[in-house]
Short mmCIF file of C-alpha atoms and ligand atoms in Angstrom, two decimals:
data_model
loop_
_atom_site.label_atom_id
_atom_site.label_comp_id
_atom_site.label_asym_id
_atom_site.label_seq_id
_atom_site.Cartn_x
_atom_site.Cartn_y
_atom_site.Cartn_z
CA MET A 1255 0.00 0.00 0.00
CA GLN A 1256 3.11 2.20 0.07
CA GLY A 1257 2.41 5.55 -1.60
CA LYS A 1258 -1.15 4.63 -2.60
CA ARG A 1259 -3.65 7.48 -2.45
CA ILE A 1260 -6.76 6.51 -0.57
CA LEU A 1261 -9.72 8.85 -0.37
CA LEU A 1262 -11.83 7.85 2.59
CA GLY A 1263 -15.50 8.89 2.60
CA ILE A 1264 -17.20 8.88 5.99
CA THR A 1265 -20.96 9.00 6.38
CA GLY A 1266 -23.10 9.41 9.50
CA GLY A 1267 -23.41 6.08 11.28
CA ILE A 1268 -22.29 4.83 14.71
CA ALA A 1269 -19.57 2.75 13.02
CA ALA A 1270 -17.85 6.02 12.01
CA TYR A 1271 -15.88 5.85 15.28
CA LYS A 1272 -14.04 2.80 13.89
CA ILE A 1273 -12.67 4.90 11.03
CA ALA A 1274 -10.00 6.29 13.34
CA PHE A 1275 -8.56 2.75 13.52
CA LEU A 1276 -8.91 2.26 9.76
CA ILE A 1277 -6.98 5.48 9.07
CA ARG A 1278 -4.22 4.42 11.48
CA ILE A 1279 -3.78 1.04 9.78
CA LEU A 1280 -3.71 2.61 6.31
CA LYS A 1281 -1.16 5.22 7.39
CA LYS A 1282 1.02 2.56 9.05
CA ARG A 1283 0.96 0.62 5.78
CA GLY A 1284 2.39 3.69 4.00
CA ALA A 1285 -0.77 4.91 2.24
CA GLU A 1286 -1.58 8.59 1.77
CA VAL A 1287 -5.04 9.21 3.21
CA LYS A 1288 -7.42 12.10 2.59
CA CYS A 1289 -10.90 12.14 4.09
CA ILE A 1290 -14.23 13.63 3.11
CA MET A 1291 -17.19 13.50 5.44
CA THR A 1292 -20.92 14.05 5.08
CA PRO A 1293 -22.09 16.86 7.41
CA ALA A 1294 -24.04 14.28 9.51
CA SER A 1295 -20.97 12.12 10.11
CA SER A 1296 -19.27 14.80 12.21
CA ASP A 1297 -21.84 13.99 14.94
CA PHE A 1298 -20.25 10.52 15.13
CA ILE A 1299 -16.54 11.27 14.73
CA SER A 1300 -14.78 14.57 15.12
CA PRO A 1301 -13.25 16.03 11.94
CA LEU A 1302 -10.31 17.01 14.16
CA VAL A 1303 -9.58 13.34 14.90
CA VAL A 1304 -9.92 12.47 11.21
CA ALA A 1305 -7.67 15.36 10.10
CA THR A 1306 -5.05 14.61 12.74
CA LEU A 1307 -4.81 10.90 11.99
CA SER A 1308 -4.91 11.30 8.21
CA GLU A 1309 -2.46 14.24 8.37
CA ASN A 1310 -4.62 16.08 5.84
CA PRO A 1311 -7.41 18.65 5.94
CA VAL A 1312 -10.90 17.13 5.89
CA GLY A 1313 -13.49 18.06 3.23
CA ILE A 1314 -17.05 18.48 4.52
CA GLU A 1315 -18.64 21.51 2.85
CA PHE A 1316 -18.39 22.81 -0.71
CA TRP A 1317 -16.93 25.99 0.66
CA ASP A 1318 -15.70 27.41 3.94
CA LYS A 1319 -18.20 30.08 5.02
CA LYS A 1320 -15.55 31.92 7.06
CA THR A 1321 -12.78 32.13 4.45
CA GLY A 1322 -14.82 31.70 1.28
CA VAL A 1323 -12.38 28.99 0.15
CA TRP A 1324 -13.98 26.49 -2.23
CA THR A 1325 -13.23 22.77 -1.92
CA ASN A 1326 -12.66 21.23 -5.33
CA HIS A 1327 -14.40 17.85 -5.55
CA VAL A 1328 -12.85 17.30 -8.99
CA ASP A 1329 -9.35 17.48 -7.47
CA TYR A 1330 -10.23 14.69 -5.02
CA GLY A 1331 -11.42 12.60 -7.95
CA LEU A 1332 -8.15 13.11 -9.82
CA TRP A 1333 -5.97 12.61 -6.75
CA ALA A 1334 -7.25 9.26 -5.49
CA ASP A 1335 -6.23 5.73 -6.53
CA VAL A 1336 -9.31 4.37 -4.78
CA PHE A 1337 -12.35 5.84 -3.03
CA VAL A 1338 -13.34 3.88 0.09
CA VAL A 1339 -16.63 4.72 1.77
CA ALA A 1340 -16.95 3.49 5.34
CA PRO A 1341 -19.38 3.41 6.94
CA LEU A 1342 -21.97 3.78 4.19
CA THR A 1343 -25.39 4.63 5.61
CA ALA A 1344 -28.71 3.69 3.98
CA ASN A 1345 -29.32 7.37 3.28
CA THR A 1346 -26.05 8.04 1.41
CA LEU A 1347 -26.34 4.64 -0.32
CA ALA A 1348 -29.73 5.68 -1.71
CA LYS A 1349 -28.33 9.04 -2.84
CA MET A 1350 -25.33 7.40 -4.52
CA ALA A 1351 -27.62 4.94 -6.31
CA ALA A 1352 -29.88 7.76 -7.51
CA GLY A 1353 -27.11 10.21 -8.44
CA VAL A 1354 -28.16 12.84 -5.90
CA CYS A 1355 -25.52 15.52 -5.43
CA ASP A 1356 -26.45 17.68 -2.43
CA ASN A 1357 -23.15 17.66 -0.53
CA LEU A 1358 -19.39 17.62 -1.14
CA PHE A 1359 -19.18 13.86 -0.52
CA LEU A 1360 -21.74 13.07 -3.26
CA ALA A 1361 -20.26 15.57 -5.73
CA THR A 1362 -16.89 13.88 -5.16
CA TYR A 1363 -18.41 10.42 -5.75
CA LEU A 1364 -19.81 11.63 -9.06
CA SER A 1365 -16.38 13.08 -9.99
CA MET A 1366 -14.34 9.97 -9.16
CA LYS A 1367 -11.87 8.82 -11.79
CA CYS A 1368 -10.93 5.72 -9.80
CA PRO A 1369 -12.92 2.74 -8.50
CA THR A 1370 -15.09 2.98 -5.38
CA ILE A 1371 -15.34 0.44 -2.56
CA VAL A 1372 -18.10 0.75 0.06
CA ALA A 1373 -18.66 -0.80 3.47
CA PRO A 1374 -22.37 -0.44 4.36
CA ALA A 1375 -23.48 -0.23 7.98
CA MET A 1376 -27.05 -0.07 9.22
CA ASP A 1377 -29.55 -1.76 11.44
CA LEU A 1378 -30.55 -5.31 10.43
CA ASP A 1379 -34.05 -4.43 9.17
CA MET A 1380 -32.70 -1.57 7.12
CA TYR A 1381 -29.97 -3.81 5.70
CA ALA A 1382 -32.51 -6.51 4.84
CA HIS A 1383 -34.99 -4.07 3.26
CA PRO A 1384 -35.61 -4.57 -0.47
CA THR A 1385 -34.84 -0.87 -1.05
CA THR A 1386 -31.35 -1.36 0.35
CA HIS A 1387 -30.85 -4.47 -1.80
CA ARG A 1388 -32.06 -2.57 -4.86
CA ASN A 1389 -29.65 0.31 -4.12
CA LEU A 1390 -26.69 -2.01 -3.49
CA ASP A 1391 -27.46 -3.82 -6.78
CA GLN A 1392 -27.47 -0.46 -8.54
CA LEU A 1393 -24.04 0.38 -7.09
CA ILE A 1394 -22.70 -3.01 -8.22
CA ARG A 1395 -24.03 -2.28 -11.74
CA ASP A 1396 -22.23 1.08 -11.56
CA GLY A 1397 -18.95 -0.76 -10.89
CA VAL A 1398 -18.74 -0.22 -7.12
CA THR A 1399 -17.29 -3.01 -4.94
CA ILE A 1400 -19.32 -3.83 -1.83
CA ILE A 1401 -17.73 -5.10 1.37
CA PRO A 1402 -20.76 -6.89 2.88
CA ALA A 1403 -21.90 -5.90 6.32
CA GLU A 1404 -21.21 -8.50 9.00
CA SER A 1405 -23.39 -10.21 11.58
CA GLY A 1406 -23.16 -9.28 15.23
CA GLN A 1407 -24.44 -6.95 17.89
CA LEU A 1408 -25.86 -3.72 16.51
CA ALA A 1409 -26.08 -0.25 18.05
CA SER A 1410 -29.85 -0.66 18.30
CA GLY A 1411 -29.33 -3.57 20.70
CA LEU A 1412 -30.52 -6.03 18.07
CA GLU A 1413 -28.35 -8.85 16.72
CA GLY A 1414 -27.98 -9.63 13.05
CA GLU A 1415 -26.51 -8.58 9.72
CA GLY A 1416 -25.74 -4.88 9.36
CA ARG A 1417 -22.51 -4.20 11.26
CA MET A 1418 -19.84 -2.47 9.23
CA ALA A 1419 -17.01 -4.84 8.28
CA GLU A 1420 -14.11 -4.48 10.74
CA PRO A 1421 -11.28 -2.09 9.74
CA GLU A 1422 -8.96 -5.11 9.17
CA THR A 1423 -11.51 -6.61 6.72
CA ILE A 1424 -11.76 -3.28 4.89
CA VAL A 1425 -7.94 -3.12 4.65
CA GLU A 1426 -7.91 -6.66 3.18
CA ALA A 1427 -10.46 -5.58 0.55
CA ILE A 1428 -8.32 -2.54 -0.32
CA ASP A 1429 -5.26 -4.82 -0.53
CA ARG A 1430 -7.11 -7.18 -2.88
CA PHE A 1431 -8.14 -4.23 -5.02
CA PHE A 1432 -4.55 -2.96 -5.34
CA ASN A 1433 -3.12 -6.43 -5.99
CA LYS A 1434 -5.66 -6.97 -8.75
CA THR A 1435 -5.10 -3.57 -10.33
CA GLU A 1436 -1.29 -3.94 -10.03
CA ALA A 1437 -1.48 -7.21 -11.99
CA THR A 1438 -3.60 -5.73 -14.77
CA LYS A 1439 -1.98 -2.32 -15.22
CA ALA A 1440 -1.47 -1.40 -18.86
CA LEU A 1441 2.20 -0.36 -18.54
CA ASN A 1442 3.36 -3.24 -16.35
CA GLY A 1443 6.84 -4.35 -17.44
CA GLN A 1444 7.35 -1.21 -19.58
CA LYS A 1445 10.19 1.23 -18.99
CA VAL A 1446 9.40 4.82 -19.90
CA LEU A 1447 11.93 7.58 -20.45
CA ILE A 1448 10.59 11.08 -19.80
CA THR A 1449 12.39 14.37 -20.32
CA ALA A 1450 10.98 17.35 -18.44
CA GLY A 1451 11.52 20.99 -17.53
CA PRO A 1452 13.78 23.60 -19.09
CA THR A 1453 17.49 23.49 -19.81
CA TYR A 1454 19.81 26.27 -18.69
CA GLU A 1455 22.73 27.12 -20.96
CA ALA A 1456 25.53 28.83 -19.07
CA ILE A 1457 26.88 32.17 -20.27
CA ASP A 1458 29.22 32.66 -17.33
CA PRO A 1459 29.22 31.31 -13.74
CA VAL A 1460 26.14 33.36 -12.78
CA ARG A 1461 24.11 33.78 -15.98
CA PHE A 1462 22.34 31.47 -18.33
CA ILE A 1463 19.96 31.24 -21.26
CA GLY A 1464 16.80 29.43 -20.19
CA ASN A 1465 13.05 29.38 -20.66
CA HIS A 1466 9.85 29.45 -18.58
CA SER A 1467 9.14 25.70 -18.56
CA SER A 1468 8.03 24.62 -15.05
CA GLY A 1469 8.42 20.86 -15.50
CA LYS A 1470 4.79 20.35 -14.36
CA MET A 1471 3.75 18.54 -17.54
CA GLY A 1472 6.69 16.11 -17.46
CA PHE A 1473 6.19 15.31 -13.78
CA ALA A 1474 2.46 14.76 -14.33
CA LEU A 1475 3.35 12.38 -17.19
CA ALA A 1476 5.75 10.50 -14.93
CA GLN A 1477 3.00 10.14 -12.29
CA ALA A 1478 0.49 8.93 -14.91
CA CYS A 1479 2.95 6.30 -16.21
CA LEU A 1480 3.79 5.16 -12.67
CA ASN A 1481 0.06 4.83 -11.96
CA GLN A 1482 -0.16 2.47 -14.91
CA GLY A 1483 2.61 0.25 -13.51
CA ALA A 1484 5.54 1.52 -15.59
CA GLU A 1485 9.13 1.87 -14.45
CA VAL A 1486 10.01 5.50 -15.15
CA VAL A 1487 13.31 7.28 -15.79
CA LEU A 1488 12.59 11.00 -15.42
CA ILE A 1489 15.35 13.31 -16.63
CA SER A 1490 14.56 16.85 -15.64
CA GLY A 1491 16.03 20.30 -15.92
CA PRO A 1492 15.78 22.80 -13.02
CA THR A 1493 12.27 22.67 -11.51
CA GLN A 1494 10.31 23.12 -8.28
CA GLU A 1495 8.48 19.84 -8.89
CA THR A 1496 9.25 16.74 -6.83
CA LEU A 1497 8.16 13.13 -7.12
CA SER A 1498 9.12 9.94 -5.39
CA HIS A 1499 8.03 6.39 -6.12
CA PRO A 1500 9.70 2.98 -5.81
CA ASN A 1501 9.59 2.57 -9.64
CA LEU A 1502 11.00 6.02 -10.38
CA THR A 1503 14.57 7.02 -11.20
CA CYS A 1504 14.85 10.82 -11.11
CA ILE A 1505 17.89 12.42 -12.75
CA SER A 1506 18.57 16.16 -12.55
CA ILE A 1507 20.36 17.87 -15.40
CA VAL A 1508 21.01 21.51 -16.18
CA SER A 1509 22.06 21.87 -19.82
CA ALA A 1510 20.94 20.28 -23.10
CA GLU A 1511 24.26 18.47 -23.38
CA GLU A 1512 23.78 16.93 -19.92
CA LEU A 1513 20.24 15.92 -20.91
CA PHE A 1514 21.58 14.35 -24.10
CA ALA A 1515 24.21 12.35 -22.17
CA GLN A 1516 21.53 10.90 -19.85
CA VAL A 1517 19.10 10.12 -22.69
CA LYS A 1518 21.94 8.29 -24.49
CA GLU A 1519 22.43 6.22 -21.35
CA PHE A 1520 18.79 5.11 -21.06
CA TRP A 1521 16.92 5.29 -24.41
CA GLU A 1522 18.02 1.86 -25.67
CA THR A 1523 16.65 0.18 -22.53
CA CYS A 1524 13.23 1.89 -22.70
CA SER A 1525 10.12 0.89 -24.64
CA ILE A 1526 8.48 4.34 -24.54
CA GLY A 1527 9.99 7.83 -24.70
CA ILE A 1528 8.05 10.97 -23.85
CA PHE A 1529 10.11 14.07 -24.54
CA SER A 1530 8.39 17.00 -22.89
CA ALA A 1531 11.52 18.97 -21.95
CA ALA A 1532 11.77 22.49 -23.31
CA VAL A 1533 15.33 22.08 -24.50
CA ALA A 1534 17.22 25.22 -25.43
CA ASP A 1535 17.95 25.00 -29.14
CA TYR A 1536 21.16 27.04 -28.78
CA ARG A 1537 23.90 27.50 -26.19
CA PRO A 1538 26.69 30.07 -25.89
CA GLU A 1539 29.70 28.89 -27.87
CA VAL A 1540 32.00 29.62 -24.94
CA LYS A 1541 31.19 29.54 -21.26
CA VAL A 1542 33.31 32.28 -19.74
CA ASP A 1543 34.96 31.13 -16.49
CA GLN A 1544 34.72 34.50 -14.75
CA LYS A 1545 31.63 36.68 -14.40
CA ILE A 1546 31.40 39.02 -17.42
CA LYS A 1547 31.94 42.60 -16.21
CA LYS A 1548 29.85 45.41 -17.60
CA SER A 1549 32.82 47.34 -19.00
CA GLU A 1550 31.86 47.15 -22.67
CA GLU A 1551 28.99 49.10 -24.28
CA HIS A 1552 28.11 46.13 -26.50
CA VAL A 1553 28.64 42.47 -25.76
CA GLN A 1554 28.16 39.87 -28.45
CA LEU A 1555 27.19 36.32 -27.62
CA THR A 1556 27.79 33.65 -30.23
CA LEU A 1557 25.36 30.76 -29.95
CA VAL A 1558 25.85 27.26 -31.32
CA LYS A 1559 23.19 24.64 -31.93
CA ASN A 1560 22.43 22.12 -29.20
CA PRO A 1561 22.00 18.46 -30.05
CA ASP A 1562 18.36 17.68 -30.92
CA VAL A 1563 17.83 14.95 -28.34
CA LEU A 1564 14.42 13.90 -29.63
CA SER A 1565 15.68 13.60 -33.24
CA TRP A 1566 18.56 11.47 -32.01
CA ALA A 1567 16.13 9.14 -30.15
CA GLY A 1568 13.91 9.02 -33.27
CA SER A 1569 16.84 8.06 -35.49
CA LEU A 1570 17.69 5.08 -33.23
CA LYS A 1571 14.09 4.03 -32.52
CA ASN A 1572 13.46 0.33 -33.08
CA GLU A 1573 10.24 -1.28 -34.34
CA THR A 1574 8.69 -1.71 -30.91
CA GLN A 1575 9.71 1.56 -29.25
CA LEU A 1576 7.09 4.33 -29.05
CA LEU A 1577 8.31 7.91 -29.21
CA ILE A 1578 6.24 10.92 -28.22
CA GLY A 1579 7.41 14.49 -28.73
CA PHE A 1580 5.96 17.89 -27.94
CA ALA A 1581 5.47 20.85 -30.21
CA LEU A 1582 4.98 24.28 -28.72
CA GLU A 1583 4.12 26.50 -31.65
CA THR A 1584 3.00 30.08 -31.96
CA SER A 1585 1.86 29.82 -35.60
CA ASN A 1586 0.86 27.19 -38.24
CA LEU A 1587 0.40 24.65 -35.45
CA LEU A 1588 -0.73 21.64 -37.49
CA GLU A 1589 1.69 22.23 -40.36
CA ASN A 1590 4.72 22.62 -38.06
CA ALA A 1591 3.69 19.68 -35.87
CA THR A 1592 3.23 17.38 -38.89
CA ASP A 1593 6.68 18.37 -40.09
CA LYS A 1594 8.20 17.69 -36.65
CA LEU A 1595 6.47 14.32 -36.37
CA THR A 1596 7.98 13.13 -39.67
CA ARG A 1597 11.36 14.81 -39.31
CA LYS A 1598 11.95 13.42 -35.81
CA ASN A 1599 10.46 9.97 -36.61
CA LEU A 1600 7.82 10.18 -33.88
CA ASP A 1601 4.73 8.04 -33.27
CA ILE A 1602 2.75 10.78 -31.54
CA ILE A 1603 3.23 14.51 -31.20
CA VAL A 1604 1.55 16.52 -28.45
CA MET A 1605 0.64 19.93 -29.78
CA ASN A 1606 0.08 22.96 -27.65
CA THR A 1607 0.05 26.62 -28.31
CA LEU A 1608 0.70 29.65 -26.17
CA GLU A 1609 -2.28 31.30 -27.90
CA ASP A 1610 -4.77 29.38 -25.73
CA GLU A 1611 -5.41 31.01 -22.36
CA GLY A 1612 -4.24 28.76 -19.53
CA ALA A 1613 -2.17 26.53 -21.80
CA GLY A 1614 1.58 25.98 -21.85
CA PHE A 1615 4.41 27.27 -19.68
CA GLY A 1616 3.93 27.85 -15.96
CA HIS A 1617 0.18 27.14 -15.91
CA ALA A 1618 -1.37 24.28 -13.97
CA THR A 1619 -3.60 23.68 -16.99
CA ASN A 1620 -2.93 22.79 -20.59
CA LYS A 1621 -4.88 22.43 -23.81
CA ILE A 1622 -3.52 19.93 -26.24
CA ALA A 1623 -4.18 18.13 -29.48
CA LEU A 1624 -2.55 14.86 -30.46
CA LEU A 1625 -1.36 13.99 -33.94
CA ASP A 1626 -0.11 10.48 -34.63
CA ALA A 1627 1.88 8.80 -37.39
CA HIS A 1628 -1.36 7.45 -38.92
CA ASN A 1629 -2.50 11.05 -39.31
CA ASN A 1630 -5.18 10.82 -36.62
CA PHE A 1631 -5.80 14.22 -35.09
CA THR A 1632 -7.54 14.47 -31.68
CA LYS A 1633 -8.33 17.70 -29.85
CA PHE A 1634 -8.78 17.89 -26.07
CA GLU A 1635 -10.40 20.50 -23.81
CA LEU A 1636 -8.45 22.77 -21.44
CA LYS A 1637 -7.66 20.54 -18.43
CA SER A 1638 -5.33 20.36 -15.46
CA LYS A 1639 -1.88 19.06 -16.44
CA ILE A 1640 -2.59 15.93 -14.36
CA ALA A 1641 -5.70 15.23 -16.46
CA VAL A 1642 -3.82 16.05 -19.68
CA ALA A 1643 -1.09 13.58 -18.69
CA LYS A 1644 -3.74 10.88 -18.16
CA ASP A 1645 -5.17 11.60 -21.63
CA ILE A 1646 -1.72 11.32 -23.24
CA VAL A 1647 -0.87 8.11 -21.38
CA SER A 1648 -4.20 6.42 -22.20
CA TYR A 1649 -3.75 7.46 -25.86
CA LEU A 1650 -0.31 5.86 -26.05
CA ILE A 1651 -1.54 2.73 -24.23
CA ASN A 1652 -4.21 2.23 -26.93
CA TYR A 1653 -1.94 3.26 -29.80
CA LYS A 1654 -1.15 0.63 -32.43
CA LYS A 1655 2.06 1.25 -34.35
N1 CTP B 1879 13.71 18.67 -28.32
C1 CTP B 1879 14.83 17.94 -27.94
N2 CTP B 1879 16.07 18.48 -28.08
C2 CTP B 1879 16.24 19.73 -28.58
C3 CTP B 1879 15.10 20.48 -28.95
C4 CTP B 1879 13.86 19.92 -28.81
O1 CTP B 1879 14.68 16.81 -27.48
N3 CTP B 1879 17.47 20.23 -28.70
C5 CTP B 1879 12.39 18.05 -28.23
C6 CTP B 1879 11.46 18.67 -27.21
O2 CTP B 1879 11.54 17.99 -25.98
C7 CTP B 1879 10.09 18.48 -27.86
C8 CTP B 1879 10.37 18.52 -29.34
O3 CTP B 1879 11.77 18.25 -29.47
O4 CTP B 1879 9.56 17.20 -27.59
C9 CTP B 1879 10.01 19.80 -30.04
O5 CTP B 1879 10.81 20.84 -29.67
P1 CTP B 1879 10.86 22.21 -30.49
O6 CTP B 1879 11.92 23.05 -29.86
O7 CTP B 1879 9.50 22.76 -30.58
O8 CTP B 1879 11.27 21.68 -31.92
P2 CTP B 1879 12.37 22.08 -32.91
O9 CTP B 1879 12.61 20.88 -33.74
O10 CTP B 1879 13.53 22.63 -32.19
O11 CTP B 1879 11.69 23.13 -33.84
P3 CTP B 1879 11.56 24.73 -33.74
O12 CTP B 1879 12.33 25.18 -32.53
O13 CTP B 1879 12.12 25.17 -35.00
O14 CTP B 1879 10.10 24.95 -33.60
#
């Protein structure tokens, strides 16, 4: 469970008190846990306990009435590897089955990009009621996994089926889910080389030629490939982004020549290459050892061409390797991208333009179109870079050479 992202949804039943133990087990097993609660559930377990144990803020309302800060249910949906609802009351079950969306919890359920597992808990008559059966059947049809309620003493004093499965049983179900998804991940056994961020080309010890690339897109791509079971080699220029994962090798470079040396080291061993780095096309011919003083009125800098790393990888690409490049164009987008795709021997080119608001350098969002070697052209909406990375990775997973 190490590094897995578990979104825990808590609804308002007596069994909610057991969630403190569930969170502790998940955290001990190395999972990242975020919690969302229905407003009613805070009568059964304090959000403070949930926040403290999960080491994350808790989502309850759409927005904080004091600060005006809005809680983004879509972000929860993108963040999580699995959504676990425990306990699930008859009321929230009915709302989930019907698609009702009158609180943050339900909006998040409807925004989930990952599978949902639920552990119902209610009194025995409620659990046995045909309505409950009908609603559980609907959830199963919607792809939700049910951890059946267990038999035992109930809060009402009655005995029978309806108790929430014990935290250990819920953890086993989550384990089974991850083991199954690990075994069926689309990029299992694949090694992906990703270049990310800018390159800095030194002028003297304190100055360089660089660009505004943040590295966000490349890091999001690395995360998306890791999520699909790939081993990833991420070679990145200077960036604020960080990522750690047992299947990730992160290599920091500064200049295009350093990037080239690392790509040369790894490309042959990889089955997929995604070159999202904004590599400087030119570098100063000489790097002056001492800081250039401002004595002269005019200073001339002679630039020489950097190696085109992507072209090099394209020229050595074998029949099974997939190569994806990026094209950031300010004019004639399709024409220039088509030319780049052929010239660099790519399978897919990701096109973006600085003309679209919110797309490209520095932004958390991007708007792309994909062009492939079979001349298929697909446009996507403006999305977060995490969602864009998922689109690119699912496109390459389904791509036939
Ligand atoms: N690229 C690279 N090495 C370089 C320059 C670019 O690997 N020296 C890669 C980028 O990572 C990107 C793709 O090539 O995937 C497109 O980069 P771009 O600079 O737009 O292409 P160029 O061929 O340099 O064309 P131009 O600058 O003329 O638009």
